[in-house]
CSV table of C-alpha atoms and ligand atoms in Angstrom, one decimal:
chain,number,residue,atom,x,y,z
Z,1,UNK,CA,-6.6,-7.4,-12.6
Z,2,UNK,CA,-5.8,-9.6,-9.7
Z,3,UNK,CA,-2.0,-9.5,-9.3
Z,4,UNK,CA,-0.6,-12.4,-7.2
Z,5,UNK,CA,2.8,-12.5,-5.6
Z,6,UNK,CA,3.7,-15.9,-4.0
Z,7,UNK,CA,6.6,-16.5,-1.6
Z,8,UNK,CA,9.8,-17.5,-3.4
Z,9,UNK,CA,10.5,-21.2,-2.7
Z,10,UNK,CA,13.9,-21.7,-4.5
Z,11,UNK,CA,16.6,-22.4,-1.8
Z,12,UNK,CA,18.4,-19.3,-0.6
Z,13,UNK,CA,16.1,-16.9,-2.4
Z,14,UNK,CA,15.0,-14.0,-0.1
Z,15,UNK,CA,13.8,-11.6,-2.7
Z,16,UNK,CA,10.1,-11.0,-3.4
Z,17,UNK,CA,8.4,-10.1,-6.7
Z,18,UNK,CA,6.4,-7.2,-5.4
Z,19,UNK,CA,7.4,-4.5,-2.9
Z,20,UNK,CA,4.8,-2.8,-0.8
Z,21,UNK,CA,5.4,0.3,-2.9
Z,22,UNK,CA,4.6,-1.7,-6.1
Z,23,UNK,CA,1.5,-3.1,-4.5
Z,24,UNK,CA,0.4,0.4,-3.6
Z,25,UNK,CA,0.9,1.5,-7.2
Z,26,UNK,CA,-1.1,-1.5,-8.5
Z,27,UNK,CA,-4.0,-0.7,-6.0
Z,28,UNK,CA,-3.9,3.0,-7.0
Z,29,UNK,CA,-4.4,1.9,-10.6
Z,30,UNK,CA,-7.5,0.0,-9.6
Z,31,UNK,CA,-6.0,-3.5,-9.4
Z,32,UNK,CA,-5.8,-5.9,-6.4
Z,33,UNK,CA,-2.5,-7.1,-5.0
Z,34,UNK,CA,-2.6,-10.5,-3.5
Z,35,UNK,CA,0.5,-11.2,-1.4
Z,36,UNK,CA,1.3,-14.6,0.2
Z,37,UNK,CA,1.6,-14.4,3.9
Z,38,UNK,CA,5.3,-13.8,4.8
Z,39,UNK,CA,6.4,-13.3,1.2
Z,40,UNK,CA,8.3,-10.1,2.0
Z,41,UNK,CA,9.9,-11.3,5.2
Z,42,UNK,CA,13.3,-12.2,3.6
Z,43,UNK,CA,13.5,-8.7,2.1
Z,44,UNK,CA,12.5,-7.0,5.3
Z,45,UNK,CA,8.8,-6.2,4.3
Z,46,UNK,CA,6.2,-7.3,6.8
Z,47,UNK,CA,2.6,-8.4,6.0
Z,48,UNK,CA,1.5,-5.2,7.8
Z,49,UNK,CA,3.6,-3.1,5.3
Z,50,UNK,CA,1.6,-4.7,2.5
Z,51,UNK,CA,-1.7,-4.3,4.2
Z,52,UNK,CA,-0.9,-0.6,4.8
Z,53,UNK,CA,-0.3,-0.4,1.0
Z,54,UNK,CA,-3.7,-1.7,0.3
Z,55,UNK,CA,-2.8,-5.3,-0.5
Z,56,UNK,CA,-4.6,-8.4,0.6
Z,57,UNK,CA,-2.6,-11.1,2.5
Z,58,UNK,CA,-3.4,-14.7,1.3
Z,59,UNK,CA,-2.4,-17.7,3.3
Z,60,UNK,CA,-1.2,-20.1,0.6
Z,61,UNK,CA,0.5,-20.2,-2.8
Z,62,UNK,CA,-2.3,-22.5,-4.0
Z,63,UNK,CA,-4.9,-19.8,-3.4
Z,64,UNK,CA,-2.8,-17.2,-5.1
Z,65,UNK,CA,-2.2,-19.3,-8.2
Z,66,UNK,CA,-5.9,-20.2,-8.3
Z,67,UNK,CA,-7.2,-16.6,-8.2
Z,68,UNK,CA,-4.6,-14.3,-9.7
Z,69,UNK,CA,-4.8,-13.2,-13.4
Z,70,UNK,CA,-1.1,-12.3,-13.3
Z,71,UNK,CA,1.6,-13.9,-11.1
Z,72,UNK,CA,4.6,-11.7,-10.4
Z,73,UNK,CA,7.8,-13.4,-9.0
Z,74,UNK,CA,11.5,-13.3,-9.0
Z,75,UNK,CA,12.8,-16.8,-9.8
Z,76,UNK,CA,11.6,-19.2,-12.4
Z,77,UNK,CA,8.6,-21.2,-11.2
Z,78,UNK,CA,9.6,-24.4,-9.5
Z,79,UNK,CA,8.0,-27.7,-10.5
Z,80,UNK,CA,5.2,-27.5,-7.8
Z,81,UNK,CA,4.4,-23.9,-8.9
Z,82,UNK,CA,4.4,-24.9,-12.6
Z,83,UNK,CA,1.6,-27.4,-11.9
Z,84,UNK,CA,-0.5,-24.6,-10.5
Z,85,UNK,CA,-0.2,-22.3,-13.6
Z,86,UNK,CA,-3.2,-22.4,-15.9
Z,87,UNK,CA,-4.4,-21.4,-19.4
Z,88,UNK,CA,-4.9,-17.7,-19.8
Z,89,UNK,CA,-2.8,-16.8,-16.7
Z,90,UNK,CA,0.0,-14.3,-17.1
Z,91,UNK,CA,3.4,-15.1,-15.6
Z,92,UNK,CA,6.0,-12.2,-15.2
Z,93,UNK,CA,9.4,-13.3,-13.7
Z,94,UNK,CA,12.9,-14.4,-14.6
Z,95,UNK,CA,12.7,-17.6,-16.6
Z,96,UNK,CA,16.1,-18.5,-18.3
Z,97,UNK,CA,14.4,-21.2,-20.4
Z,98,UNK,CA,17.3,-22.0,-22.8
Z,99,UNK,CA,19.1,-24.3,-20.5
Z,100,UNK,CA,15.9,-25.6,-18.9
Z,101,UNK,CA,13.9,-28.1,-21.0
Z,102,UNK,CA,11.7,-29.3,-18.1
Z,103,UNK,CA,10.5,-25.8,-17.2
Z,104,UNK,CA,9.9,-25.0,-20.9
Z,105,UNK,CA,7.8,-28.2,-21.3
Z,106,UNK,CA,5.7,-27.4,-18.2
Z,107,UNK,CA,5.1,-23.8,-19.2
Z,108,UNK,CA,4.0,-24.9,-22.7
Z,109,UNK,CA,1.7,-27.5,-21.2
Z,110,UNK,CA,0.1,-25.1,-18.7
Z,111,UNK,CA,-1.2,-22.9,-21.5
Z,112,UNK,CA,-0.1,-19.8,-19.6
Z,113,UNK,CA,1.4,-16.6,-21.1
Z,114,UNK,CA,5.0,-16.1,-19.8
Z,115,UNK,CA,7.0,-12.9,-20.1
Z,116,UNK,CA,10.7,-13.3,-19.0
Z,117,UNK,CA,12.4,-10.4,-17.3
Z,118,UNK,CA,15.7,-11.3,-18.8
Z,119,UNK,CA,14.6,-10.8,-22.5
Z,120,UNK,CA,12.8,-7.5,-22.1
Z,121,UNK,CA,14.8,-4.9,-23.9
Z,122,UNK,CA,15.2,-1.1,-23.9
Z,123,UNK,CA,15.7,1.5,-26.6
Z,124,UNK,CA,19.5,1.6,-26.1
Z,125,UNK,CA,19.9,-2.2,-26.8
Z,126,UNK,CA,20.1,-3.0,-23.1
Z,127,UNK,CA,18.3,-5.4,-20.8
Z,128,UNK,CA,16.6,-3.2,-18.3
Z,129,UNK,CA,15.3,-6.0,-16.0
Z,130,UNK,CA,18.8,-7.7,-15.8
Z,131,UNK,CA,20.7,-4.4,-15.3
Z,132,UNK,CA,19.6,-3.8,-11.7
Z,133,UNK,CA,21.0,-7.2,-10.6
Z,134,UNK,CA,24.3,-6.4,-12.5
Z,135,UNK,CA,24.4,-3.1,-10.7
Z,136,UNK,CA,24.0,-4.8,-7.3
Z,137,UNK,CA,26.5,-7.5,-8.1
Z,138,UNK,CA,29.0,-4.9,-9.3
Z,139,UNK,CA,28.7,-2.7,-6.3
Z,140,UNK,CA,28.9,-5.7,-4.0
Z,141,UNK,CA,32.1,-7.1,-5.6
Z,142,UNK,CA,34.6,-4.7,-4.0
Z,143,UNK,CA,32.8,-5.1,-0.7
Z,144,UNK,CA,33.1,-8.9,-0.6
Z,145,UNK,CA,36.6,-8.7,-2.2
Z,146,UNK,CA,37.7,-6.3,0.7
Z,147,UNK,CA,36.4,-8.8,3.2
Z,148,UNK,CA,38.2,-11.7,1.4
Z,149,UNK,CA,41.4,-9.6,1.5
Z,150,UNK,CA,41.3,-9.6,5.3
Z,151,UNK,CA,43.9,-11.8,7.0
Z,152,UNK,CA,41.3,-13.9,9.0
Z,153,UNK,CA,39.7,-14.9,5.7
Z,154,UNK,CA,42.9,-16.1,4.1
Z,155,UNK,CA,43.6,-12.8,2.3
Z,156,UNK,CA,46.7,-10.7,2.0
Z,157,UNK,CA,45.7,-8.4,4.8
Z,158,UNK,CA,45.5,-5.3,2.7
Z,159,UNK,CA,43.2,-2.4,3.4
Z,160,UNK,CA,41.4,-1.1,0.3
Z,161,UNK,CA,42.1,2.6,0.9
Z,162,UNK,CA,45.5,2.2,2.6
Z,163,UNK,CA,46.2,5.0,5.2
Z,164,UNK,CA,48.3,8.1,5.0
Z,165,UNK,CA,51.8,6.8,4.2
Z,166,UNK,CA,50.7,3.4,3.1
Z,167,UNK,CA,49.6,2.7,-0.5
Z,168,UNK,CA,46.0,1.6,-1.2
Z,169,UNK,CA,45.0,-1.8,-2.6
Z,170,UNK,CA,45.5,-2.3,-6.4
Z,171,UNK,CA,42.2,-3.5,-7.9
Z,172,UNK,CA,41.9,-4.7,-11.5
Z,173,UNK,CA,38.4,-5.0,-13.0
Z,174,UNK,CA,38.1,-7.1,-16.2
Z,175,UNK,CA,35.1,-6.1,-18.2
Z,176,UNK,CA,33.7,-2.5,-18.2
Z,177,UNK,CA,30.0,-3.2,-18.7
Z,178,UNK,CA,27.3,-2.7,-16.0
Z,179,UNK,CA,29.0,-5.0,-13.4
Z,180,UNK,CA,32.5,-3.7,-14.1
Z,181,UNK,CA,31.6,0.0,-14.0
Z,182,UNK,CA,29.7,-0.2,-10.8
Z,183,UNK,CA,32.5,-2.4,-9.3
Z,184,UNK,CA,35.2,0.2,-10.3
Z,185,UNK,CA,33.2,3.1,-9.0
Z,186,UNK,CA,32.8,1.5,-5.5
Z,187,UNK,CA,36.4,0.3,-5.4
Z,188,UNK,CA,37.6,3.8,-6.3
Z,189,UNK,CA,35.3,5.2,-3.7
Z,190,UNK,CA,36.9,3.0,-1.1
Z,191,UNK,CA,40.2,4.6,-2.0
Z,192,UNK,CA,41.7,1.7,-4.0
Z,193,UNK,CA,43.9,2.2,-7.0
Z,194,UNK,CA,41.6,0.9,-9.8
Z,195,UNK,CA,42.2,-0.2,-13.4
Z,196,UNK,CA,39.4,-1.4,-15.7
Z,197,UNK,CA,40.0,-3.5,-18.8
Z,198,UNK,CA,37.6,-3.9,-21.7
Z,199,UNK,CA,37.7,-5.0,-25.3
Z,200,UNK,CA,35.3,-2.4,-26.6
Z,201,UNK,CA,37.0,0.9,-27.5
Z,202,UNK,CA,33.6,2.6,-27.5
Z,203,UNK,CA,33.1,1.5,-23.9
Z,204,UNK,CA,36.7,2.6,-22.9
Z,205,UNK,CA,36.0,6.0,-24.4
Z,206,UNK,CA,32.8,6.3,-22.4
Z,207,UNK,CA,34.5,5.3,-19.2
Z,208,UNK,CA,37.3,7.8,-19.8
Z,209,UNK,CA,34.9,10.6,-20.6
Z,210,UNK,CA,32.6,9.9,-17.6
Z,211,UNK,CA,35.1,8.8,-14.9
Z,212,UNK,CA,38.2,10.7,-15.9
Z,213,UNK,CA,40.7,10.3,-13.2
Z,214,UNK,CA,38.5,8.3,-10.8
Z,215,UNK,CA,40.0,5.1,-12.3
Z,216,UNK,CA,42.3,4.1,-15.1
Z,217,UNK,CA,41.2,2.1,-18.1
Z,218,UNK,CA,43.2,-0.1,-20.5
Z,219,UNK,CA,42.5,-2.2,-23.6
Z,220,UNK,CA,42.1,-5.8,-22.7
Z,221,UNK,CA,44.7,-8.1,-24.2
Z,222,UNK,CA,46.2,-11.3,-22.7
Z,223,UNK,CA,49.5,-9.4,-22.2
Z,224,UNK,CA,48.0,-6.3,-20.5
Z,225,UNK,CA,45.8,-8.6,-18.3
Z,226,UNK,CA,48.8,-10.7,-17.2
Z,227,UNK,CA,50.9,-7.7,-16.3
Z,228,UNK,CA,48.1,-6.0,-14.2
Z,229,UNK,CA,47.1,-9.3,-12.5
Z,230,UNK,CA,50.6,-10.0,-11.3
Z,231,UNK,CA,50.6,-6.8,-9.4
Z,232,UNK,CA,47.0,-6.8,-8.2
Z,233,UNK,CA,45.7,-7.3,-4.7
Z,234,UNK,CA,42.1,-7.9,-6.1
Z,235,UNK,CA,40.9,-8.9,-9.5
Z,236,UNK,CA,37.1,-8.6,-10.3
Z,237,UNK,CA,35.9,-10.7,-13.3
Z,238,UNK,CA,33.0,-8.9,-15.0
Z,239,UNK,CA,33.1,-9.9,-18.7
Z,240,UNK,CA,30.2,-11.0,-20.8
Z,241,UNK,CA,30.0,-12.3,-24.3
Z,242,UNK,CA,26.3,-12.5,-24.9
Z,243,UNK,CA,25.0,-16.0,-25.5
Z,244,UNK,CA,28.4,-17.6,-24.8
Z,245,UNK,CA,30.3,-19.1,-21.8
Z,246,UNK,CA,32.7,-16.6,-20.2
Z,247,UNK,CA,36.2,-16.6,-21.7
Z,248,UNK,CA,38.9,-17.9,-19.3
Z,249,UNK,CA,41.1,-14.8,-18.9
Z,250,UNK,CA,43.4,-16.0,-16.0
Z,251,UNK,CA,44.9,-19.5,-16.2
Z,252,UNK,CA,45.9,-21.6,-13.2
Z,253,UNK,CA,49.5,-21.2,-14.2
Z,254,UNK,CA,49.1,-17.4,-13.7
Z,255,UNK,CA,48.1,-17.8,-10.1
Z,256,UNK,CA,51.7,-18.6,-9.1
Z,257,UNK,CA,52.7,-15.2,-10.5
Z,258,UNK,CA,50.2,-13.4,-8.3
Z,259,UNK,CA,50.7,-12.0,-4.8
Z,260,UNK,CA,50.0,-14.6,-2.1
Z,261,UNK,CA,46.5,-13.9,-0.5
Z,262,UNK,CA,45.3,-11.8,-3.4
Z,263,UNK,CA,41.6,-12.0,-4.0
Z,264,UNK,CA,39.8,-13.1,-7.2
Z,265,UNK,CA,36.1,-12.1,-7.3
Z,266,UNK,CA,34.5,-13.9,-10.3
Z,267,UNK,CA,31.1,-12.2,-10.9
Z,268,UNK,CA,30.9,-13.9,-14.3
Z,269,UNK,CA,30.6,-17.3,-12.5
Z,270,UNK,CA,27.0,-17.5,-13.6
Z,271,UNK,CA,28.3,-17.8,-17.2
Z,272,UNK,CA,30.9,-20.4,-16.2
Z,273,UNK,CA,33.4,-17.9,-14.7
Z,274,UNK,CA,36.3,-16.0,-16.4
Z,275,UNK,CA,39.2,-17.5,-14.3
Z,276,UNK,CA,40.3,-21.1,-15.0
Z,277,UNK,CA,40.2,-22.0,-11.3
Z,278,UNK,CA,36.7,-20.6,-10.6
Z,279,UNK,CA,33.9,-22.9,-9.4
Z,280,UNK,CA,30.5,-21.7,-8.1
Z,281,UNK,CA,30.2,-21.2,-4.4
Z,282,UNK,CA,27.3,-20.2,-2.1
Z,283,UNK,CA,26.7,-17.4,0.4
Z,284,UNK,CA,27.0,-20.1,3.1
Z,285,UNK,CA,30.6,-20.9,2.0
Z,286,UNK,CA,31.6,-18.2,-0.4
Z,287,UNK,CA,35.4,-18.4,-0.6
Z,288,UNK,CA,38.1,-21.0,-1.2
Z,289,UNK,CA,41.9,-21.0,-1.9
Z,290,UNK,CA,43.8,-22.2,-4.9
Z,291,UNK,CA,47.6,-21.9,-5.1
Z,292,UNK,CA,47.6,-19.3,-2.4
Z,293,UNK,CA,45.0,-17.1,-4.1
Z,294,UNK,CA,41.6,-16.6,-2.5
Z,295,UNK,CA,38.5,-17.0,-4.8
Z,296,UNK,CA,35.0,-15.6,-4.2
Z,297,UNK,CA,32.6,-17.1,-6.8
Z,298,UNK,CA,29.0,-16.8,-5.6
Z,299,UNK,CA,26.6,-17.2,-8.5
Z,300,UNK,CA,23.7,-15.3,-7.0
Z,301,UNK,CA,25.4,-12.3,-5.4
Z,302,UNK,CA,22.3,-10.1,-5.2
Z,303,UNK,CA,20.8,-12.6,-2.8
Z,304,UNK,CA,23.2,-11.3,-0.1
Z,305,UNK,CA,21.4,-7.9,-0.2
Z,306,UNK,CA,17.9,-9.2,-0.7
Z,307,UNK,CA,16.3,-5.9,0.4
Z,308,UNK,CA,18.3,-3.6,-1.9
Z,309,UNK,CA,17.9,-6.2,-4.8
Z,310,UNK,CA,14.2,-6.4,-4.3
Z,311,UNK,CA,13.8,-2.7,-4.4
Z,312,UNK,CA,16.0,-2.3,-7.4
Z,313,UNK,CA,14.2,-5.0,-9.3
Z,314,UNK,CA,10.8,-3.7,-8.3
Z,315,UNK,CA,11.7,-0.2,-9.6
Z,316,UNK,CA,12.6,-1.7,-13.0
Z,317,UNK,CA,9.6,-4.1,-13.3
Z,318,UNK,CA,6.9,-1.7,-12.0
Z,319,UNK,CA,6.2,0.2,-15.2
Z,320,UNK,CA,5.9,-3.1,-17.2
Z,321,UNK,CA,3.8,-4.7,-14.6
Z,322,UNK,CA,1.4,-1.8,-14.5
Z,323,UNK,CA,1.1,-1.7,-18.3
Z,324,UNK,CA,0.4,-5.5,-18.3
Z,325,UNK,CA,-2.3,-5.0,-15.7
Z,326,UNK,CA,-3.8,-1.9,-17.2
Z,327,UNK,CA,-4.0,-3.1,-20.8
Z,328,UNK,CA,-3.7,-6.9,-20.7
Z,329,UNK,CA,-0.6,-8.6,-22.1
Z,330,UNK,CA,-1.7,-8.5,-25.7
Z,331,UNK,CA,-2.3,-4.7,-26.0
Z,332,UNK,CA,0.7,-3.9,-23.7
Z,333,UNK,CA,3.0,-6.0,-25.9
Z,334,UNK,CA,1.4,-4.6,-29.1
Z,335,UNK,CA,2.2,-1.1,-27.8
Z,336,UNK,CA,5.7,-1.8,-26.6
Z,337,UNK,CA,8.1,-3.9,-28.7
Z,338,UNK,CA,10.5,-4.0,-25.7
Z,339,UNK,CA,7.9,-5.8,-23.6
Z,340,UNK,CA,7.0,-8.0,-26.6
Z,341,UNK,CA,10.6,-9.1,-26.7
Z,342,UNK,CA,10.0,-10.5,-23.2
Z,343,UNK,CA,7.3,-12.9,-24.4
Z,344,UNK,CA,8.7,-16.4,-24.3
Z,345,UNK,CA,5.6,-18.6,-24.1
Z,346,UNK,CA,1.9,-18.2,-25.0
Z,347,UNK,CA,-0.9,-20.7,-25.0
Z,348,UNK,CA,1.3,-23.7,-25.6
Z,349,UNK,CA,3.5,-22.0,-28.1
Z,350,UNK,CA,7.1,-21.0,-27.7
Z,351,UNK,CA,7.7,-17.4,-28.9
Z,352,UNK,CA,11.4,-16.8,-28.3
Z,353,UNK,CA,13.9,-17.8,-31.1
Z,354,UNK,CA,17.0,-18.4,-28.9
Z,355,UNK,CA,15.1,-20.7,-26.6
Z,356,UNK,CA,13.7,-22.7,-29.6
Z,357,UNK,CA,17.2,-22.9,-31.1
Z,358,UNK,CA,18.7,-24.1,-27.8
Z,359,UNK,CA,16.1,-26.7,-27.2
Z,360,UNK,CA,15.3,-27.8,-30.8
Z,361,UNK,CA,11.6,-26.6,-30.5
Z,362,UNK,CA,9.4,-24.8,-33.0
Z,363,UNK,CA,8.8,-21.1,-32.4
Z,364,UNK,CA,6.0,-18.9,-33.6
Z,365,UNK,CA,6.8,-15.2,-34.0
Z,366,UNK,CA,5.7,-13.1,-31.0
Z,367,UNK,CA,4.6,-10.2,-33.1
Z,368,UNK,CA,2.2,-12.4,-35.1
Z,369,UNK,CA,0.3,-13.0,-31.8
Z,370,UNK,CA,-0.4,-9.4,-31.1
Z,371,UNK,CA,-1.3,-8.2,-34.6
Z,372,UNK,CA,-4.9,-7.4,-35.5
S,1,NAD,N1,27.3,-13.6,-9.9
S,1,NAD,C1,26.2,-12.8,-9.9
S,1,NAD,O1,25.5,-12.8,-8.9
S,1,NAD,C2,25.9,-12.0,-11.1
S,1,NAD,C3,24.9,-11.0,-11.0
S,1,NAD,C4,24.7,-10.1,-12.1
S,1,NAD,C5,25.5,-10.3,-13.3
S,1,NAD,N2,26.4,-11.4,-13.3
S,1,NAD,C6,27.2,-11.6,-14.5
S,1,NAD,O2,28.3,-10.6,-14.6
S,1,NAD,C7,28.7,-10.6,-16.0
S,1,NAD,C8,28.8,-9.2,-16.5
S,1,NAD,O3,27.5,-8.7,-16.7
S,1,NAD,P1,27.2,-7.2,-17.2
S,1,NAD,O4,25.8,-6.9,-17.0
S,1,NAD,O5,28.2,-6.3,-16.7
S,1,NAD,O6,27.5,-7.4,-18.8
S,1,NAD,P2,27.8,-6.3,-19.8
S,1,NAD,O7,27.4,-6.8,-21.2
S,1,NAD,O8,27.2,-5.0,-19.4
S,1,NAD,O9,29.3,-6.1,-19.8
S,1,NAD,C9,30.3,-7.0,-20.2
S,1,NAD,C10,31.5,-6.3,-20.7
S,1,NAD,O10,32.5,-7.3,-20.9
S,1,NAD,C11,33.3,-6.8,-21.9
S,1,NAD,N3,34.2,-7.9,-22.4
S,1,NAD,C12,33.9,-9.0,-23.2
S,1,NAD,N4,35.0,-9.8,-23.4
S,1,NAD,C13,36.0,-9.1,-22.8
S,1,NAD,C14,37.4,-9.4,-22.6
S,1,NAD,N5,38.0,-10.5,-23.1
S,1,NAD,N6,38.2,-8.6,-21.8
S,1,NAD,C15,37.6,-7.5,-21.3
S,1,NAD,N7,36.3,-7.2,-21.4
S,1,NAD,C16,35.5,-8.0,-22.1
S,1,NAD,C17,32.3,-6.3,-23.0
S,1,NAD,O11,32.9,-5.4,-23.9
S,1,NAD,C18,31.3,-5.6,-22.0
S,1,NAD,O12,31.7,-4.2,-21.9
S,1,NAD,C19,27.8,-11.5,-16.8
S,1,NAD,O13,28.3,-12.8,-16.9
S,1,NAD,C20,26.6,-11.6,-15.9
S,1,NAD,O14,25.8,-12.8,-16.1
S,1,NAD,C21,26.6,-12.2,-12.3
């Protein structure tokens, strides 16, 4: 197969769909890797790195879309890219179609086959191509929160780990899933005094078994949250209710009970945010203040560490990409129900129920397309 990787064109997107390592794997399996000139620059990969891996550098996105059998990307195709997709072409990337009728319409019209990273599943009921970005955002949260706590940034002027004779920062993490667990690990590693809250007793038992005394855990109620937040230097919001907007777990009124200069890091901002006063910010202007409390609410946190994020995403997508290239989408999806769950669009038909329900469109079952 000819696997094409264009440069990402969405503003502030520095990741790339294929690392040089992934290109080398594709070439080793007998495929060709076509990389747009400069596609890896934002993530720190040069054209020479790709050439050394056996890839071919192509000047323009137009040539890549015209020649490749499969397009591998990071972000959903933008309008100009969608115009270049064609019947029979395979698209493997994040799509997030449910809130995006224009993109859905264009993909259906193109006749392409589109597999969405975010709906590929794994045997444990997880989302293996979303998890790496949650790991990145979770590990980044205490790092940006620590920066926000510095005096010059409007923060309380508290050092995460304290020093001998001075107590460390108190960090509260709300939500103990992928983001929350990674955030708590890093905050504890920085020496902070960390408590994680979750609504799932199964999850709390897991955290207790695995992390023991590294950080405390507590059942998430409004009362417990209010008490911990009052005393916190930093609160990290990491809740998710699948398919729903994030619940508002800290009200504006509660901010006046908090310590002046405390930091709120709302990682759940991409689902609307879990603090009443959260509004999405960008890497260019990430923090703002409300009632004396500093807020960090960047909706695409992994973009700040584009190289790590590209490598983490590449590790997770590689086995699926190789199966798609080795077998073709139909056989690869027939052999792996988790990859089949990623199928959202095929030859003008929508194949993912939740997208159909959100947009009021008819859906054909994905499994019916790969049988026989
Ligand atoms: N801003 C970013 O750049 C970025 C990047 C990655 C993920 N995210 C977002 O971070 C959020 C968390 O993602 P995740 O992968 O960790 O999800 P996850 O499903 O692994 O974890 C969510 C956890 O929240 C818990 N929860 C639900 N309601 C709760 C409540 N009221 N109190 C306490 N806990 C509660 C659940 O039990 C679960 O353990 C999502 O909104 C995700 O979209 C944002």
